[in-house]
mmCIF file of C-alpha atoms in Angstrom:
data_model
loop_
_atom_site.group_PDB
_atom_site.id
_atom_site.type_symbol
_atom_site.label_atom_id
_atom_site.label_comp_id
_atom_site.label_asym_id
_atom_site.label_seq_id
_atom_site.Cartn_x
_atom_site.Cartn_y
_atom_site.Cartn_z
ATOM 1 C CA MET A 1 -6.812 -108.840 -72.617
ATOM 2 C CA PRO A 2 -3.793 -107.997 -70.401
ATOM 3 C CA GLN A 3 -0.663 -107.408 -72.365
ATOM 4 C CA LEU A 4 2.933 -106.566 -71.650
ATOM 5 C CA VAL A 5 4.601 -103.963 -73.800
ATOM 6 C CA ALA A 6 8.273 -103.006 -73.515
ATOM 7 C CA MET A 7 8.797 -99.260 -73.153
ATOM 8 C CA SER A 8 11.966 -97.238 -72.951
ATOM 9 C CA SER A 9 12.209 -97.238 -69.152
ATOM 10 C CA SER A 10 10.049 -100.129 -67.941
ATOM 11 C CA PRO A 11 7.376 -102.416 -69.360
ATOM 12 C CA VAL A 12 3.788 -101.215 -69.473
ATOM 13 C CA HIS A 13 0.975 -103.601 -68.634
ATOM 14 C CA ILE A 14 -2.527 -102.974 -70.042
ATOM 15 C CA ARG A 15 -5.363 -104.493 -68.041
ATOM 16 C CA ASN A 16 -9.045 -104.079 -67.240
ATOM 17 C CA ALA A 17 -9.673 -101.460 -64.587
ATOM 18 C CA VAL A 18 -10.983 -102.656 -61.220
ATOM 19 C CA PRO A 19 -12.807 -100.746 -58.465
ATOM 20 C CA GLU A 20 -9.542 -100.284 -56.533
ATOM 21 C CA ASP A 21 -8.309 -98.156 -59.460
ATOM 22 C CA ILE A 22 -11.088 -95.570 -59.092
ATOM 23 C CA PRO A 23 -9.151 -93.070 -56.920
ATOM 24 C CA TYR A 24 -6.193 -93.206 -59.313
ATOM 25 C CA ILE A 25 -8.402 -92.772 -62.396
ATOM 26 C CA ALA A 26 -10.176 -89.840 -60.739
ATOM 27 C CA GLY A 27 -6.855 -88.244 -59.790
ATOM 28 C CA ILE A 28 -5.292 -88.652 -63.218
ATOM 29 C CA GLY A 29 -8.485 -87.424 -64.886
ATOM 30 C CA ARG A 30 -8.635 -84.310 -62.697
ATOM 31 C CA ARG A 31 -4.948 -83.456 -63.199
ATOM 32 C CA VAL A 32 -4.812 -84.055 -66.941
ATOM 33 C CA PHE A 33 -8.113 -82.297 -67.672
ATOM 34 C CA SER A 34 -7.163 -79.319 -65.479
ATOM 35 C CA THR A 35 -3.744 -78.979 -67.105
ATOM 36 C CA SER A 36 -5.032 -79.451 -70.644
ATOM 37 C CA PHE A 37 -8.291 -77.499 -70.551
ATOM 38 C CA GLY A 38 -8.497 -75.567 -67.281
ATOM 39 C CA HIS A 39 -7.277 -72.376 -68.912
ATOM 40 C CA THR A 40 -10.372 -72.276 -71.154
ATOM 41 C CA VAL A 41 -12.918 -71.858 -68.355
ATOM 42 C CA THR A 42 -13.337 -70.142 -64.996
ATOM 43 C CA PRO A 43 -12.145 -71.975 -61.866
ATOM 44 C CA GLU A 44 -15.789 -72.505 -60.894
ATOM 45 C CA GLN A 45 -16.678 -74.013 -64.265
ATOM 46 C CA LEU A 46 -13.620 -76.246 -64.104
ATOM 47 C CA GLU A 47 -14.507 -77.510 -60.638
ATOM 48 C CA GLU A 48 -18.117 -78.143 -61.663
ATOM 49 C CA TYR A 49 -16.939 -80.247 -64.609
ATOM 50 C CA LEU A 50 -14.340 -82.113 -62.547
ATOM 51 C CA GLN A 51 -16.993 -83.014 -59.963
ATOM 52 C CA SER A 52 -19.313 -84.295 -62.688
ATOM 53 C CA ALA A 53 -16.643 -86.317 -64.511
ATOM 54 C CA TYR A 54 -13.739 -87.066 -62.154
ATOM 55 C CA SER A 55 -15.017 -87.217 -58.607
ATOM 56 C CA ILE A 56 -14.814 -90.618 -56.910
ATOM 57 C CA GLU A 57 -18.613 -90.850 -57.191
ATOM 58 C CA ALA A 58 -18.643 -90.018 -60.917
ATOM 59 C CA VAL A 59 -15.910 -92.511 -61.796
ATOM 60 C CA THR A 60 -17.612 -95.164 -59.639
ATOM 61 C CA ARG A 61 -20.918 -94.631 -61.500
ATOM 62 C CA ASP A 62 -19.128 -94.848 -64.834
ATOM 63 C CA MET A 63 -17.257 -97.993 -63.826
ATOM 64 C CA GLU A 64 -20.501 -99.650 -62.687
ATOM 65 C CA ASN A 65 -22.119 -98.854 -66.056
ATOM 66 C CA THR A 66 -22.113 -102.037 -68.131
ATOM 67 C CA ASP A 67 -21.998 -99.977 -71.352
ATOM 68 C CA LYS A 68 -18.515 -98.734 -70.454
ATOM 69 C CA ASP A 69 -15.200 -100.574 -70.685
ATOM 70 C CA TRP A 70 -12.253 -99.174 -68.716
ATOM 71 C CA ILE A 71 -8.630 -100.168 -69.065
ATOM 72 C CA VAL A 72 -5.526 -98.914 -67.311
ATOM 73 C CA ALA A 73 -1.857 -98.833 -68.213
ATOM 74 C CA THR A 74 0.372 -99.755 -65.297
ATOM 75 C CA ASP A 75 4.088 -99.929 -64.708
ATOM 76 C CA SER A 76 4.835 -103.663 -64.713
ATOM 77 C CA GLU A 77 7.463 -103.318 -62.033
ATOM 78 C CA ASP A 78 5.614 -101.386 -59.335
ATOM 79 C CA GLY A 79 1.971 -101.347 -60.498
ATOM 80 C CA THR A 80 1.749 -97.545 -60.727
ATOM 81 C CA ILE A 81 -1.251 -96.537 -62.822
ATOM 82 C CA MET A 82 0.153 -94.443 -65.652
ATOM 83 C CA GLY A 83 -3.039 -93.792 -67.619
ATOM 84 C CA PHE A 84 -6.512 -94.996 -68.482
ATOM 85 C CA SER A 85 -8.991 -95.205 -71.305
ATOM 86 C CA LEU A 86 -12.748 -95.558 -71.671
ATOM 87 C CA LEU A 87 -14.852 -97.113 -74.437
ATOM 88 C CA THR A 88 -18.625 -96.479 -74.378
ATOM 89 C CA ARG A 89 -21.481 -98.262 -76.137
ATOM 90 C CA GLY A 90 -24.819 -96.648 -76.936
ATOM 91 C CA THR A 91 -23.695 -93.103 -77.745
ATOM 92 C CA SER A 92 -24.049 -91.256 -81.016
ATOM 93 C CA GLU A 93 -24.287 -87.847 -82.632
ATOM 94 C CA PRO A 94 -26.585 -86.645 -85.447
ATOM 95 C CA CYS A 95 -23.711 -86.773 -87.954
ATOM 96 C CA LEU A 96 -23.318 -90.476 -87.122
ATOM 97 C CA ALA A 97 -26.992 -91.474 -87.085
ATOM 98 C CA HIS A 98 -26.756 -93.252 -90.454
ATOM 99 C CA LEU A 99 -24.054 -95.639 -89.204
ATOM 100 C CA GLU A 100 -24.525 -99.054 -87.673
ATOM 101 C CA SER A 101 -22.420 -100.865 -85.110
ATOM 102 C CA LEU A 102 -21.072 -97.698 -83.477
ATOM 103 C CA ILE A 103 -18.945 -97.382 -80.333
ATOM 104 C CA GLU A 104 -17.352 -94.299 -78.754
ATOM 105 C CA PHE A 105 -13.711 -93.997 -77.811
ATOM 106 C CA GLN A 106 -14.409 -91.617 -74.963
ATOM 107 C CA ARG A 107 -11.222 -90.956 -73.020
ATOM 108 C CA VAL A 108 -7.510 -91.547 -73.093
ATOM 109 C CA TYR A 109 -5.578 -89.874 -70.302
ATOM 110 C CA VAL A 110 -1.949 -90.384 -69.354
ATOM 111 C CA ASP A 111 -0.511 -88.900 -66.170
ATOM 112 C CA MET A 112 1.838 -86.022 -67.008
ATOM 113 C CA ARG A 113 4.804 -87.900 -65.486
ATOM 114 C CA PHE A 114 4.446 -90.608 -68.123
ATOM 115 C CA GLN A 115 3.476 -88.638 -71.210
ATOM 116 C CA GLY A 116 5.619 -88.927 -74.312
ATOM 117 C CA ARG A 117 6.274 -92.656 -73.887
ATOM 118 C CA GLY A 118 3.625 -93.931 -76.290
ATOM 119 C CA ILE A 119 1.219 -95.003 -73.541
ATOM 120 C CA ALA A 120 -1.757 -93.185 -75.091
ATOM 121 C CA MET A 121 -1.181 -95.037 -78.358
ATOM 122 C CA LEU A 122 -1.053 -98.365 -76.496
ATOM 123 C CA LEU A 123 -4.340 -97.566 -74.736
ATOM 124 C CA MET A 124 -5.996 -96.522 -77.993
ATOM 125 C CA ALA A 125 -4.774 -99.631 -79.806
ATOM 126 C CA GLU A 126 -6.123 -101.857 -77.044
ATOM 127 C CA MET A 127 -9.505 -100.111 -77.128
ATOM 128 C CA GLU A 128 -9.688 -100.554 -80.890
ATOM 129 C CA ALA A 129 -8.862 -104.248 -80.407
ATOM 130 C CA ILE A 130 -11.709 -104.550 -77.883
ATOM 131 C CA ALA A 131 -14.100 -102.896 -80.345
ATOM 132 C CA LYS A 132 -12.987 -105.293 -83.097
ATOM 133 C CA LYS A 133 -13.315 -108.359 -80.880
ATOM 134 C CA THR A 134 -16.861 -107.390 -79.937
ATOM 135 C CA GLY A 135 -17.873 -106.866 -83.565
ATOM 136 C CA TYR A 136 -18.127 -103.083 -83.836
ATOM 137 C CA LYS A 137 -17.596 -101.596 -87.292
ATOM 138 C CA ASN A 138 -17.276 -97.901 -86.464
ATOM 139 C CA ILE A 139 -15.490 -96.125 -83.654
ATOM 140 C CA TRP A 140 -15.919 -92.413 -82.994
ATOM 141 C CA LEU A 141 -14.597 -89.766 -80.647
ATOM 142 C CA GLY A 142 -15.006 -86.090 -79.838
ATOM 143 C CA VAL A 143 -11.949 -83.831 -79.632
ATOM 144 C CA TRP A 144 -11.845 -80.158 -78.679
ATOM 145 C CA GLU A 145 -11.581 -78.018 -81.801
ATOM 146 C CA GLU A 146 -8.476 -76.268 -80.453
ATOM 147 C CA ASN A 147 -6.625 -79.461 -79.476
ATOM 148 C CA ARG A 148 -4.610 -79.710 -82.679
ATOM 149 C CA ARG A 149 -2.087 -82.145 -81.212
ATOM 150 C CA ALA A 150 -4.769 -84.727 -80.395
ATOM 151 C CA GLN A 151 -6.395 -84.183 -83.793
ATOM 152 C CA ARG A 152 -3.075 -84.991 -85.501
ATOM 153 C CA VAL A 153 -2.642 -88.158 -83.424
ATOM 154 C CA TYR A 154 -6.187 -89.329 -84.160
ATOM 155 C CA GLY A 155 -5.689 -88.512 -87.833
ATOM 156 C CA LYS A 156 -2.552 -90.672 -87.934
ATOM 157 C CA MET A 157 -4.620 -93.502 -86.461
ATOM 158 C CA GLY A 158 -7.137 -93.251 -89.300
ATOM 159 C CA PHE A 159 -9.842 -91.052 -87.753
ATOM 160 C CA LYS A 160 -11.517 -88.479 -90.036
ATOM 161 C CA VAL A 161 -13.558 -85.403 -89.068
ATOM 162 C CA VAL A 162 -17.230 -86.013 -89.907
ATOM 163 C CA GLY A 163 -18.998 -83.316 -87.914
ATOM 164 C CA ASP A 164 -19.057 -81.530 -84.597
ATOM 165 C CA HIS A 165 -20.942 -81.368 -81.321
ATOM 166 C CA MET A 166 -21.110 -79.133 -78.312
ATOM 167 C CA PHE A 167 -19.343 -80.107 -75.088
ATOM 168 C CA ASP A 168 -20.371 -78.618 -71.734
ATOM 169 C CA VAL A 169 -17.483 -77.799 -69.394
ATOM 170 C CA GLY A 170 -19.238 -76.624 -66.251
ATOM 171 C CA GLY A 171 -21.624 -74.390 -68.183
ATOM 172 C CA ASP A 172 -19.109 -73.213 -70.798
ATOM 173 C CA ILE A 173 -20.247 -74.682 -74.107
ATOM 174 C CA GLN A 174 -17.289 -75.586 -76.323
ATOM 175 C CA ARG A 175 -17.130 -77.096 -79.798
ATOM 176 C CA ASP A 176 -15.690 -80.571 -80.298
ATOM 177 C CA LEU A 177 -14.946 -82.143 -83.638
ATOM 178 C CA VAL A 178 -16.507 -85.568 -84.154
ATOM 179 C CA MET A 179 -14.004 -87.973 -85.694
ATOM 180 C CA LEU A 180 -14.799 -91.414 -87.080
ATOM 181 C CA LYS A 181 -12.860 -94.505 -88.039
ATOM 182 C CA THR A 182 -14.186 -97.619 -89.711
ATOM 183 C CA ILE A 183 -12.655 -100.681 -88.135
ATOM 184 C CA GLU A 184 -12.229 -104.117 -89.582
ATOM 185 C CA SER A 185 -14.063 -106.941 -87.862
ATOM 186 C CA LEU A 186 -12.159 -109.988 -86.666
ATOM 187 C CA ALA A 187 -15.009 -112.225 -87.805
#
């Protein structure tokens, strides 16, 4: 799965995440989530969510879960982790219950220092390739209803809004749009 992709400043390497990456994933997750969504909740709610999703313990549990595939984007020259992505099997929403062969594209986070270089698109493309290789036909994601930028990006990649679900951010219940894409099998 590792690949080398030339970027404007230095090549980006996509690889499977390993346990040594956990502190970096947790740090990037905390920073990006706080910057992107922290303004929508109280500091206490934000910290509660960050502990549940981006503490070392939470990322370790997720990485040990065999239903989750993690990849990281690294700088090929110095190995700096620039971003990560997560693909999860076994999740669904009521609006998706009629579909077979379903996998969730759960996270794509790029450290603020590296945003705007196309790294998120590389991570998403690699996750879609993993889903194809493993025979999944449908890939879905949840995106905050007010995150118009992400909705546009997902739309350009072929995702369509098919419903919604509620997302708990430390006790603050927010609405996410559920977006779906049918993917072609490699078989």
